[in-house]
Short mmCIF file of C-alpha atoms in Angstrom, two decimals:
data_model
loop_
_atom_site.label_atom_id
_atom_site.label_comp_id
_atom_site.label_asym_id
_atom_site.label_seq_id
_atom_site.Cartn_x
_atom_site.Cartn_y
_atom_site.Cartn_z
CA MET O 152 62.87 133.67 109.63
CA LYS O 153 60.95 130.50 110.26
CA LYS O 154 60.60 129.97 106.55
CA LEU O 155 64.32 130.38 106.11
CA LEU O 156 64.97 127.83 108.80
CA THR O 157 62.56 125.40 107.25
CA SER O 158 64.12 125.70 103.84
CA LEU O 159 67.54 125.31 105.38
CA MET O 160 66.40 122.16 107.13
CA LEU O 161 64.95 120.90 103.90
CA LEU O 162 68.13 121.67 102.05
CA LEU O 163 70.19 119.85 104.63
CA GLY O 164 67.74 116.98 104.64
CA LEU O 165 67.96 116.70 100.90
CA ALA O 166 71.66 117.21 100.73
CA ALA O 167 72.57 114.57 103.28
CA PRO O 168 71.29 111.48 101.46
CA ALA O 169 72.52 112.89 98.16
CA LEU O 170 76.05 113.02 99.52
CA ALA O 171 75.58 109.59 101.07
CA ALA O 172 78.11 110.60 103.65
CA ASP O 173 78.24 107.29 105.44
CA GLU O 174 78.63 105.10 102.39
CA PRO O 175 82.44 104.68 102.45
CA VAL O 176 82.32 104.22 106.21
CA SER O 177 79.71 101.50 106.10
CA LEU O 178 81.54 99.83 103.25
CA VAL O 179 84.75 99.57 105.27
CA GLN O 180 82.86 98.72 108.45
CA ASP O 181 80.76 95.95 106.92
CA THR O 182 83.56 94.38 104.95
CA SER O 183 86.09 94.33 107.78
CA GLN O 184 83.48 92.93 110.13
CA LYS O 185 82.48 90.19 107.71
CA ALA O 186 86.11 89.32 107.01
CA LEU O 187 86.83 89.10 110.73
CA ASP O 188 83.78 86.93 111.27
CA ILE O 189 85.06 84.46 108.70
CA LEU O 190 88.54 84.41 110.25
CA LYS O 191 87.06 83.98 113.70
CA LYS O 192 84.66 81.25 112.65
CA GLU O 193 87.46 79.28 111.06
CA ASN O 194 89.54 79.90 114.18
CA GLY O 195 92.69 81.00 112.43
CA LYS O 196 92.88 78.15 109.97
CA ASN O 197 94.89 79.44 107.07
CA THR O 198 93.41 77.22 104.40
CA ARG O 199 92.88 78.05 100.81
CA GLN O 200 89.14 77.96 101.31
CA VAL O 201 89.25 80.56 104.09
CA ARG O 202 91.53 82.81 102.10
CA GLU O 203 89.34 82.53 99.04
CA GLN O 204 86.26 83.45 101.04
CA VAL O 205 87.89 86.61 102.35
CA GLU O 206 89.54 87.44 99.04
CA SER O 207 86.31 87.11 97.09
CA MET O 208 84.76 89.58 99.49
CA VAL O 209 87.57 92.11 99.68
CA ILE O 210 89.02 92.12 96.17
CA PRO O 211 85.94 93.48 94.36
CA LEU O 212 86.08 96.50 96.65
CA ILE O 213 89.60 97.45 95.62
CA ASP O 214 90.44 99.48 92.56
CA PHE O 215 93.73 97.89 91.58
CA THR O 216 94.29 100.06 88.52
CA ARG O 217 94.09 103.22 90.56
CA MET O 218 96.15 101.61 93.30
CA THR O 219 98.87 100.68 90.82
CA ALA O 220 98.85 104.16 89.30
CA LEU O 221 99.36 105.58 92.77
CA ALA O 222 102.21 103.18 93.43
CA VAL O 223 103.93 103.85 90.12
CA GLY O 224 103.51 107.61 90.26
CA LYS O 225 104.36 109.85 87.35
CA ASP O 226 105.76 107.04 85.20
CA TRP O 227 102.23 105.68 84.93
CA ARG O 228 101.56 108.17 82.16
CA ALA O 229 104.44 106.76 80.12
CA ALA O 230 102.93 103.28 80.14
CA ASN O 231 100.56 102.28 77.38
CA PRO O 232 97.18 100.72 78.25
CA THR O 233 98.45 97.15 77.80
CA GLN O 234 101.40 97.83 80.07
CA GLN O 235 99.13 99.50 82.60
CA GLU O 236 96.88 96.48 82.63
CA GLN O 237 99.82 94.10 83.07
CA LEU O 238 101.26 96.23 85.85
CA ALA O 239 97.92 96.29 87.66
CA THR O 240 97.49 92.52 87.31
CA GLN O 241 100.98 91.75 88.63
CA PHE O 242 100.76 94.27 91.45
CA LYS O 243 97.41 92.86 92.46
CA THR O 244 98.84 89.32 92.56
CA LEU O 245 101.73 90.50 94.70
CA LEU O 246 99.53 92.35 97.19
CA VAL O 247 96.88 89.65 97.41
CA ARG O 248 99.44 86.97 98.07
CA THR O 249 101.35 89.01 100.61
CA TYR O 250 98.36 90.02 102.65
CA SER O 251 96.16 86.98 102.38
CA SER O 252 98.88 84.82 103.91
CA THR O 253 99.24 87.16 106.88
CA MET O 254 95.62 87.91 107.56
CA VAL O 255 95.03 85.04 109.99
CA ARG O 256 97.16 86.94 112.46
CA PHE O 257 94.32 89.37 112.79
CA LYS O 258 91.65 86.85 113.70
CA THR O 259 91.26 88.26 117.20
CA ALA O 260 91.51 91.87 116.11
CA GLN O 261 88.92 94.42 117.03
CA ILE O 262 88.27 97.09 114.45
CA ASP O 263 86.85 100.44 115.40
CA VAL O 264 85.89 102.28 112.23
CA LYS O 265 85.51 106.00 112.84
CA PRO O 266 81.94 107.08 111.98
CA THR O 267 82.88 110.11 109.92
CA ALA O 268 84.86 109.97 106.72
CA GLN O 269 86.96 112.85 105.52
CA PHE O 270 85.87 113.90 102.03
CA ASN O 271 88.21 115.48 99.52
CA ASN O 272 88.31 116.20 95.85
CA SER O 273 84.74 117.56 95.84
CA GLY O 274 83.27 114.50 97.49
CA ARG O 275 84.75 111.92 95.12
CA GLU O 276 87.47 110.84 97.49
CA ALA O 277 87.03 109.73 101.06
CA VAL O 278 89.40 108.77 103.83
CA VAL O 279 87.97 106.34 106.36
CA LYS O 280 89.93 106.04 109.57
CA SER O 281 89.98 103.03 111.83
CA GLU O 282 91.71 101.81 114.96
CA VAL O 283 92.69 98.18 115.23
CA THR O 284 93.40 96.46 118.53
CA ILE O 285 94.84 93.00 118.76
CA PRO O 286 94.03 91.74 122.26
CA GLY O 287 96.39 88.76 122.22
CA SER O 288 99.57 90.72 121.58
CA ALA O 289 101.80 91.89 124.37
CA ASP O 290 101.56 95.55 123.35
CA LYS O 291 97.96 96.53 123.74
CA LYS O 292 98.54 99.42 121.45
CA ASN O 293 96.03 100.55 118.89
CA VAL O 294 97.15 100.64 115.31
CA SER O 295 95.59 103.25 113.09
CA ILE O 296 94.62 102.11 109.62
CA ASP O 297 93.31 104.59 107.06
CA TYR O 298 91.52 103.63 103.86
CA THR O 299 91.34 106.01 100.93
CA LEU O 300 88.36 105.42 98.66
CA TYR O 301 87.36 106.84 95.32
CA LYS O 302 83.90 107.06 93.83
CA GLY O 303 83.91 105.80 90.27
CA SER O 304 81.31 104.38 87.95
CA GLN O 305 81.05 101.25 90.09
CA GLY O 306 80.66 103.01 93.38
CA TRP O 307 83.17 103.46 96.15
CA LYS O 308 86.38 101.51 95.90
CA ILE O 309 89.51 101.45 98.04
CA PHE O 310 92.76 102.46 96.37
CA ASN O 311 95.07 103.20 99.26
CA VAL O 312 95.64 101.80 102.73
CA SER O 313 97.90 103.39 105.32
CA VAL O 314 99.09 101.78 108.52
CA GLU O 315 100.26 104.31 111.09
CA GLY O 316 100.86 106.79 108.29
CA ALA O 317 102.85 104.38 106.13
CA SER O 318 101.07 103.63 102.89
CA LEU O 319 101.09 100.01 101.74
CA VAL O 320 100.94 101.38 98.21
CA THR O 321 103.28 104.34 97.91
CA VAL O 322 105.94 102.36 99.75
CA TYR O 323 106.48 100.75 96.36
CA ARG O 324 107.05 104.00 94.49
CA THR O 325 110.83 104.20 94.91
CA GLN O 326 111.29 100.51 94.12
CA PHE O 327 109.16 100.79 90.98
CA GLY O 328 110.83 104.05 89.96
CA GLU O 329 114.31 102.51 90.27
CA GLU O 330 113.40 99.55 88.11
CA ILE O 331 111.68 101.73 85.49
CA ARG O 332 114.72 104.00 85.39
CA LYS O 333 116.99 100.99 84.81
CA ASN O 334 114.93 98.68 82.60
CA GLY O 335 111.84 100.59 81.58
CA ILE O 336 108.22 99.74 82.22
CA ASP O 337 108.53 96.31 80.65
CA GLY O 338 111.44 95.67 82.99
CA LEU O 339 109.19 96.38 85.96
CA ILE O 340 106.44 94.14 84.60
CA LYS O 341 109.00 91.37 84.18
CA GLN O 342 110.41 91.90 87.67
CA LEU O 343 106.96 91.73 89.24
CA LYS O 344 106.10 88.67 87.21
CA ASP O 345 109.30 86.91 88.20
CA LYS O 346 108.66 87.73 91.83
CA ASN O 347 105.07 86.46 91.65
CA GLU O 348 106.02 83.26 89.91
CA GLY O 349 109.30 82.68 91.69
CA VAL O 350 108.06 82.29 95.23
CA LYS O 351 109.06 78.81 96.19
CA PRO O 352 106.60 76.59 97.99
CA ALA O 353 107.40 76.69 101.68
CA MET W 68 129.76 94.48 124.32
CA LYS W 69 127.63 97.10 125.94
CA GLN W 70 130.21 99.86 125.76
CA HIS W 71 130.79 99.09 122.13
CA ILE W 72 127.27 99.80 120.98
CA PRO W 73 127.43 103.57 121.54
CA VAL W 74 130.79 103.67 119.78
CA LEU W 75 129.33 101.80 116.83
CA LEU W 76 126.35 104.13 116.78
CA ALA W 77 128.46 107.23 117.02
CA SER W 78 130.83 106.12 114.31
CA SER W 79 128.01 105.25 111.97
CA ILE W 80 126.49 108.66 112.57
CA LEU W 81 129.80 110.41 112.01
CA LEU W 82 130.30 108.64 108.71
CA THR W 83 127.90 111.08 107.17
CA ALA W 84 129.95 112.40 104.32
CA CYS W 85 129.55 110.50 101.08
CA ALA W 86 126.76 109.50 98.68
CA SER W 87 125.59 111.27 95.60
CA ASN W 88 122.29 111.31 93.78
CA PRO W 89 120.18 109.62 96.44
CA SER W 90 117.18 107.59 95.29
CA HIS W 91 115.25 108.98 98.24
CA PRO W 92 115.62 112.62 99.31
CA GLN W 93 115.92 111.58 102.96
CA ASP W 94 118.52 108.92 102.31
CA PRO W 95 121.81 110.48 101.22
CA LEU W 96 123.63 107.80 103.23
CA GLU W 97 122.13 104.97 101.23
CA PRO W 98 125.41 103.15 100.39
CA MET W 99 126.40 102.97 104.04
CA ASN W 100 122.87 102.22 105.19
CA ARG W 101 122.64 99.34 102.76
CA VAL W 102 125.82 97.82 104.17
CA ILE W 103 124.50 98.05 107.73
CA PHE W 104 121.14 96.71 106.55
CA GLN W 105 122.90 93.68 105.09
CA PHE W 106 124.84 93.20 108.30
CA ASN W 107 121.65 93.42 110.37
CA ASP W 108 119.95 91.01 108.03
CA LYS W 109 122.69 88.45 108.53
CA ALA W 110 122.84 89.07 112.26
CA ASP W 111 119.09 88.63 112.43
CA HIS W 112 119.11 85.48 110.40
CA TYR W 113 121.88 83.78 112.35
CA VAL W 114 121.53 85.21 115.85
CA MET W 115 118.52 87.37 116.69
CA LYS W 116 115.81 85.36 115.00
CA PRO W 117 116.94 81.95 116.31
CA ALA W 118 117.30 83.47 119.77
CA ALA W 119 113.81 84.94 119.58
CA GLU W 120 112.41 81.61 118.38
CA GLY W 121 114.15 79.79 121.21
CA TYR W 122 112.81 82.35 123.66
CA ARG W 123 109.29 81.86 122.34
CA PHE W 124 109.72 78.10 122.58
CA ILE W 125 110.87 77.96 126.20
CA THR W 126 108.65 80.67 127.72
CA PRO W 127 104.86 80.77 128.01
CA GLN W 128 103.04 83.88 126.80
CA PRO W 129 102.36 85.32 130.31
CA VAL W 130 106.10 85.28 131.04
CA ARG W 131 106.89 87.02 127.76
CA THR W 132 104.21 89.60 128.45
CA SER W 133 105.70 90.28 131.88
CA VAL W 134 109.19 90.63 130.41
CA GLY W 135 107.86 93.08 127.84
CA ASN W 136 106.01 95.00 130.56
CA PHE W 137 109.11 95.18 132.71
CA PHE W 138 111.19 96.85 130.01
CA ASN W 139 108.31 99.06 128.96
CA ASN W 140 108.12 100.29 132.53
CA LEU W 141 111.79 101.26 132.44
CA GLN W 142 111.22 103.00 129.15
CA ASP W 143 108.27 104.88 130.64
CA VAL W 144 110.75 106.60 132.97
CA TYR W 145 112.43 108.06 129.88
CA SER W 146 109.09 108.91 128.33
CA MET W 147 108.32 110.87 131.49
CA LEU W 148 111.60 112.80 131.27
CA ASN W 149 111.05 113.53 127.59
CA HIS W 150 107.45 114.60 128.02
CA GLY W 151 108.76 116.86 130.77
CA LEU W 152 111.35 118.34 128.42
CA GLN W 153 108.60 118.87 125.86
CA LEU W 154 106.60 120.78 128.49
CA GLU W 155 103.69 118.37 128.29
CA PRO W 156 102.42 118.39 131.88
CA ARG W 157 99.49 116.04 131.35
CA LYS W 158 101.56 113.37 129.59
CA THR W 159 104.39 113.76 132.10
CA LEU W 160 101.94 113.20 134.92
CA THR W 161 100.44 110.19 133.13
CA ASP W 162 103.92 108.67 132.78
CA LEU W 163 104.71 109.40 136.43
CA LEU W 164 101.51 107.71 137.56
CA ARG W 165 102.14 104.80 135.21
CA VAL W 166 105.63 104.20 136.57
CA SER W 167 104.44 104.62 140.17
CA PHE W 168 101.57 102.18 139.91
CA ASN W 169 103.35 99.64 137.73
CA SER W 170 106.53 99.64 139.86
CA THR W 171 104.59 99.05 143.09
CA PHE W 172 101.22 97.35 142.61
CA GLY W 173 102.43 96.03 139.27
CA ILE W 174 105.35 94.25 141.00
CA PHE W 175 108.42 96.04 139.61
CA GLY W 176 106.65 96.64 136.34
CA LEU W 177 105.93 93.01 135.54
CA ILE W 178 102.22 93.74 135.31
CA ASP W 179 100.94 96.74 133.44
CA ILE W 180 98.05 97.72 135.65
CA ALA W 181 98.18 101.38 134.59
CA THR W 182 96.79 100.84 131.09
CA PRO W 183 93.51 99.26 132.26
CA MET W 184 93.31 102.10 134.81
CA GLY W 185 92.99 104.52 131.94
CA LEU W 186 96.60 105.68 131.83
CA PRO W 187 97.61 104.97 128.24
CA ARG W 188 101.20 104.26 127.37
CA GLU W 189 102.71 106.85 125.11
CA PRO W 190 106.43 106.34 124.60
CA ALA W 191 108.56 109.41 124.00
CA THR W 192 112.23 109.34 123.14
CA LEU W 193 114.98 111.89 123.01
CA GLY W 194 114.48 111.87 119.25
CA ASP W 195 110.85 112.87 119.76
CA THR W 196 111.95 115.72 122.00
CA MET W 197 114.42 116.99 119.40
CA ALA W 198 111.67 116.75 116.78
CA HIS W 199 109.35 118.60 119.13
CA TYR W 200 111.79 121.51 119.24
CA GLY W 201 112.07 121.75 115.49
CA TRP W 202 114.32 118.99 114.14
CA LYS W 203 111.58 117.33 112.14
CA ASN W 204 113.40 116.53 108.92
CA SER W 205 116.10 114.01 109.64
CA ASN W 206 117.86 111.68 107.22
CA TYR W 207 117.44 107.95 107.30
CA LEU W 208 120.01 105.98 109.24
CA VAL W 209 120.20 102.24 109.74
CA LEU W 210 121.73 101.50 113.12
CA PRO W 211 123.74 98.33 113.64
CA LEU W 212 121.51 95.79 115.44
CA PHE W 213 118.85 98.41 116.23
CA GLY W 214 117.66 98.74 112.64
CA PRO W 215 115.81 101.61 110.94
CA SER W 216 116.27 105.02 112.51
CA THR W 217 117.18 108.57 111.59
CA ILE W 218 120.23 110.69 112.39
CA ARG W 219 118.16 112.48 115.00
CA ASP W 220 116.76 109.35 116.61
CA GLY W 221 120.12 107.60 116.35
CA LEU W 222 121.75 110.43 118.29
CA GLY W 223 119.01 110.11 120.90
CA THR W 224 119.58 106.37 121.18
CA ALA W 225 123.33 106.81 121.43
CA ALA W 226 122.94 109.46 124.12
CA ASN W 227 120.63 107.20 126.11
CA LEU W 228 123.03 104.29 125.91
CA THR W 229 126.12 106.28 126.87
CA ILE W 230 124.78 108.69 129.45
CA ALA W 231 121.92 106.85 131.10
CA ASP W 232 121.10 103.37 129.92
CA GLN W 233 117.68 102.32 131.16
CA ASN W 234 119.01 99.07 132.57
CA ASP W 235 121.44 100.96 134.81
CA LEU W 236 118.37 102.25 136.66
CA VAL W 237 117.77 98.88 138.25
CA PHE W 238 120.75 96.67 137.61
CA ARG W 239 123.76 97.32 139.79
CA THR W 240 126.45 95.46 137.91
CA GLU W 241 127.56 95.89 134.36
CA SER W 242 127.03 92.23 133.50
CA ASP W 243 123.47 92.26 134.83
CA ALA W 244 122.68 95.33 132.80
CA THR W 245 124.16 93.75 129.70
CA ALA W 246 122.15 90.58 130.24
CA ALA W 247 119.05 92.73 130.64
CA ALA W 248 119.81 94.57 127.41
CA VAL W 249 120.14 91.28 125.57
CA LEU W 250 116.89 89.97 127.02
CA ASN W 251 115.16 93.21 126.06
CA GLY W 252 116.43 92.84 122.50
CA ILE W 253 115.27 89.23 122.26
CA SER W 254 111.90 90.10 123.76
CA ARG W 255 111.39 92.88 121.20
CA ARG W 256 112.43 90.64 118.37
CA GLU W 257 110.08 87.88 119.52
CA LYS W 258 107.11 90.19 119.06
CA LEU W 259 108.10 90.67 115.44
CA LEU W 260 108.59 87.01 114.55
CA GLY W 261 106.98 86.29 111.22
CA MET W 262 107.31 89.84 109.99
CA GLU W 263 110.50 89.11 108.09
CA ASP W 264 108.61 86.70 105.83
CA THR W 265 106.07 89.38 105.00
CA LEU W 266 108.84 91.79 104.14
CA GLN W 267 110.53 89.28 101.87
CA GLN W 268 107.23 88.46 100.23
CA ALA W 269 106.04 92.02 99.76
CA ALA W 270 109.18 93.81 98.69
CA LEU W 271 111.05 93.94 95.41
CA ASP W 272 113.89 95.57 97.30
CA PRO W 273 113.56 94.92 101.05
CA TYR W 274 115.96 97.76 101.88
CA SER W 275 113.99 100.44 100.12
CA TYR W 276 110.64 98.96 101.20
CA MET W 277 111.69 99.09 104.84
CA ARG W 278 113.15 102.59 104.48
CA ASP W 279 110.13 104.08 102.76
CA ALA W 280 107.69 102.50 105.18
CA TYR W 281 109.76 103.59 108.17
CA LEU W 282 110.18 107.16 106.94
CA GLN W 283 106.48 107.57 106.14
CA TYR W 284 105.64 106.24 109.59
CA ARG W 285 108.21 108.29 111.46
CA ASN W 286 107.62 111.48 109.48
CA ARG W 287 103.96 111.36 110.32
CA GLN W 288 104.72 110.65 113.94
CA VAL W 289 106.89 113.76 114.31
CA GLY W 290 104.70 115.84 112.02
CA PHE W 291 107.11 116.28 109.13
CA GLN W 292 105.67 116.60 105.65
CA PRO W 293 108.21 116.20 102.89
CA SER W 294 107.39 118.89 100.37
CA SER W 295 109.30 117.59 97.37
CA GLN W 296 107.58 114.25 97.21
CA PRO W 297 103.86 113.64 97.28
CA GLN W 298 104.60 110.15 98.56
CA ASP W 299 102.51 110.18 101.63
CA ASN W 300 99.30 110.43 99.62
CA SER W 301 97.98 113.06 101.94
CA PRO W 302 94.24 113.39 101.53
CA GLN W 303 94.63 116.83 99.99
CA GLU W 304 96.66 115.42 97.17
CA ASP W 305 94.44 114.77 94.18
CA ASN W 306 96.99 114.52 91.40
CA ILE W 307 96.05 110.86 91.05
CA ASP W 308 93.31 112.18 88.79
CA ASP W 309 95.96 113.36 86.36
CA LEU W 310 97.17 109.80 86.12
CA VAL W 311 93.91 107.93 86.00
CA GLY W 312 90.80 109.22 84.33
CA PRO W 313 87.62 109.14 86.42
CA GLU W 314 86.39 105.95 84.76
CA ALA W 315 89.70 104.22 84.27
CA GLU W 316 89.07 101.69 86.98
CA ALA W 317 86.41 99.78 85.05
CA PRO W 318 88.55 97.29 83.08
CA ALA W 319 90.66 95.93 85.89
CA ALA W 320 87.75 95.75 88.26
CA SER W 321 85.99 93.24 86.05
CA GLN W 322 89.04 91.06 85.69
CA PRO W 323 89.09 87.70 87.40
CA VAL W 324 91.33 87.22 90.38
CA ALA W 325 94.85 86.82 89.14
CA THR W 326 96.30 85.01 92.10
CA ALA W 327 98.03 81.80 91.27
CA PRO W 328 96.25 79.44 93.65
CA GLY W 329 99.22 77.11 94.01
CA ASN W 330 101.48 79.93 95.08
CA ALA W 331 98.98 81.37 97.50
CA GLU W 332 98.52 77.99 99.04
CA ALA W 333 102.23 77.43 99.37
CA SER W 334 103.09 80.79 100.80
CA ALA W 335 100.47 80.46 103.47
CA ALA W 336 101.22 76.92 104.42
CA GLN W 337 104.31 77.93 106.38
#
C-alpha cells in the first residue's frame, strides 16, 4: 500500500512539471502585468513610443495565423497559402491598430488572473481566465476576460480573447463570410487592406 | 415623449414578419434592425453623443458617479423583484439590503455604500427572468434609442416602461420622470464615450460587429448555446485544428510587425 502511494506520488510529481500546468497562466499574468506597468509608468501618455513598447511585448505572444483562421472559419480552407498570409497580415494590422489606440484607458486597471487554466484538446489548448477591474470608472464592475492559448512549436501563444463571453475574434466571422460570399477571398483581403490604409489621420 | 417610447418599442417588436435568408441565425429581422441601427447612429451622432459630451464637460466625476449610483439604485429595486421571481432568495436579499442601505445611509442612492460592504450589484431584468424560465434563444432586435437587444429583452423593457417605469417610483410628476429618464440616458451614454470610435475602427460592418458581439455576450449571460454555429469558440471546440495544422503558426509569427506607424500614430492622437 505504502509502495503504491509512493509510486503514485512520484507519478504525480513527475507528471506535474511535464504538463507545465501553470505555463499559460504565468504567460498571461506576466505579460499583462508588464504591459500595465508600462502604461502606469507613462501615466496614460498615448505616444508612439509607449504603444511600441507594449506592442513589442504582446505581439510575439499572439498567433495571428491561427487567430485569423478562427475568425474566417470554414472559408480558411479555400484560401491558398499566399492568401492566408495576406489575410493574417491585414487582420493583425487591423487588430493591433484598434486595440493599441484604446489601451491607455486601462492604465489603472487591476488584473486578477485565475491561477488555474482549463486545458482542452489533450493539453495543447488552454483557457486562462481573468477578471479586470477599472477603479476609476463609475461602475465598479469586474469584466471577465478569457484568453485561449495553443501550444505550438514556439510554445504557448494566444489565439483568442473573449470579453464577457464575446470573442474579439469570432465577432468578425459573419463580416468576413459576407465579403467572401460576395467578392471571394481576394475581395476580403482588399477590403481589409482598404480599411487599414484608409483610416484618416485624426 | 415618454409615452411614445413603449409604443415605438411595441411596434418594432410587432413588425416581426419579413426577412429571408438571414446572415445570422438569430437575426431574421436584419433589414428592419439595420434601419433602426442607422436611425440610432444618427440620433447618437447628433443628439446623444453631444449631450453626453456636454454633460461630461459641465459635471465633475463625483457628480456623475452619484447620478449613476442614483439610477442604479432604482434599477436595483427591479433586480430585487426579478431575483424574487426567479426564486433566488440570496440574491433577492442582497438586492433588498443594497436598496435599504443605499437609499438611507447612501442618501437616496447617491452613494453606493452597499458594494464596499460586500453586497455586490447584480442587475436582473425582466428579460433575464424570462430567460431563467426557459426563453433562452431570442432573436436580435435593435430598439430605437436603446440599441442592441433581443425580442425577449425588448418585451421586458417595454413592459417596464409601460407598467412600472423606474422613475415613477420617486418622481411624482410626469415631467420630472421624463427629465429623469433623459438624464439617465445621458449618464449611461457618457460612460460609453469613446467607444464609438473603437467600433468604427474595428469593424468592417459596424452593424454586424455590434450584433455578433452583443449576441455572444447576451447568449452567454443567459446560458444559451447556439448549436448550429460554433461561433462562440467554446473551449470544447477543437475544429480549429482542421483549419490550421499544428505547426502552421510558424511563418506569421516570425513576420515583422505590419502596423503602419503613421496610421497608428494618427489613430491614437485623437
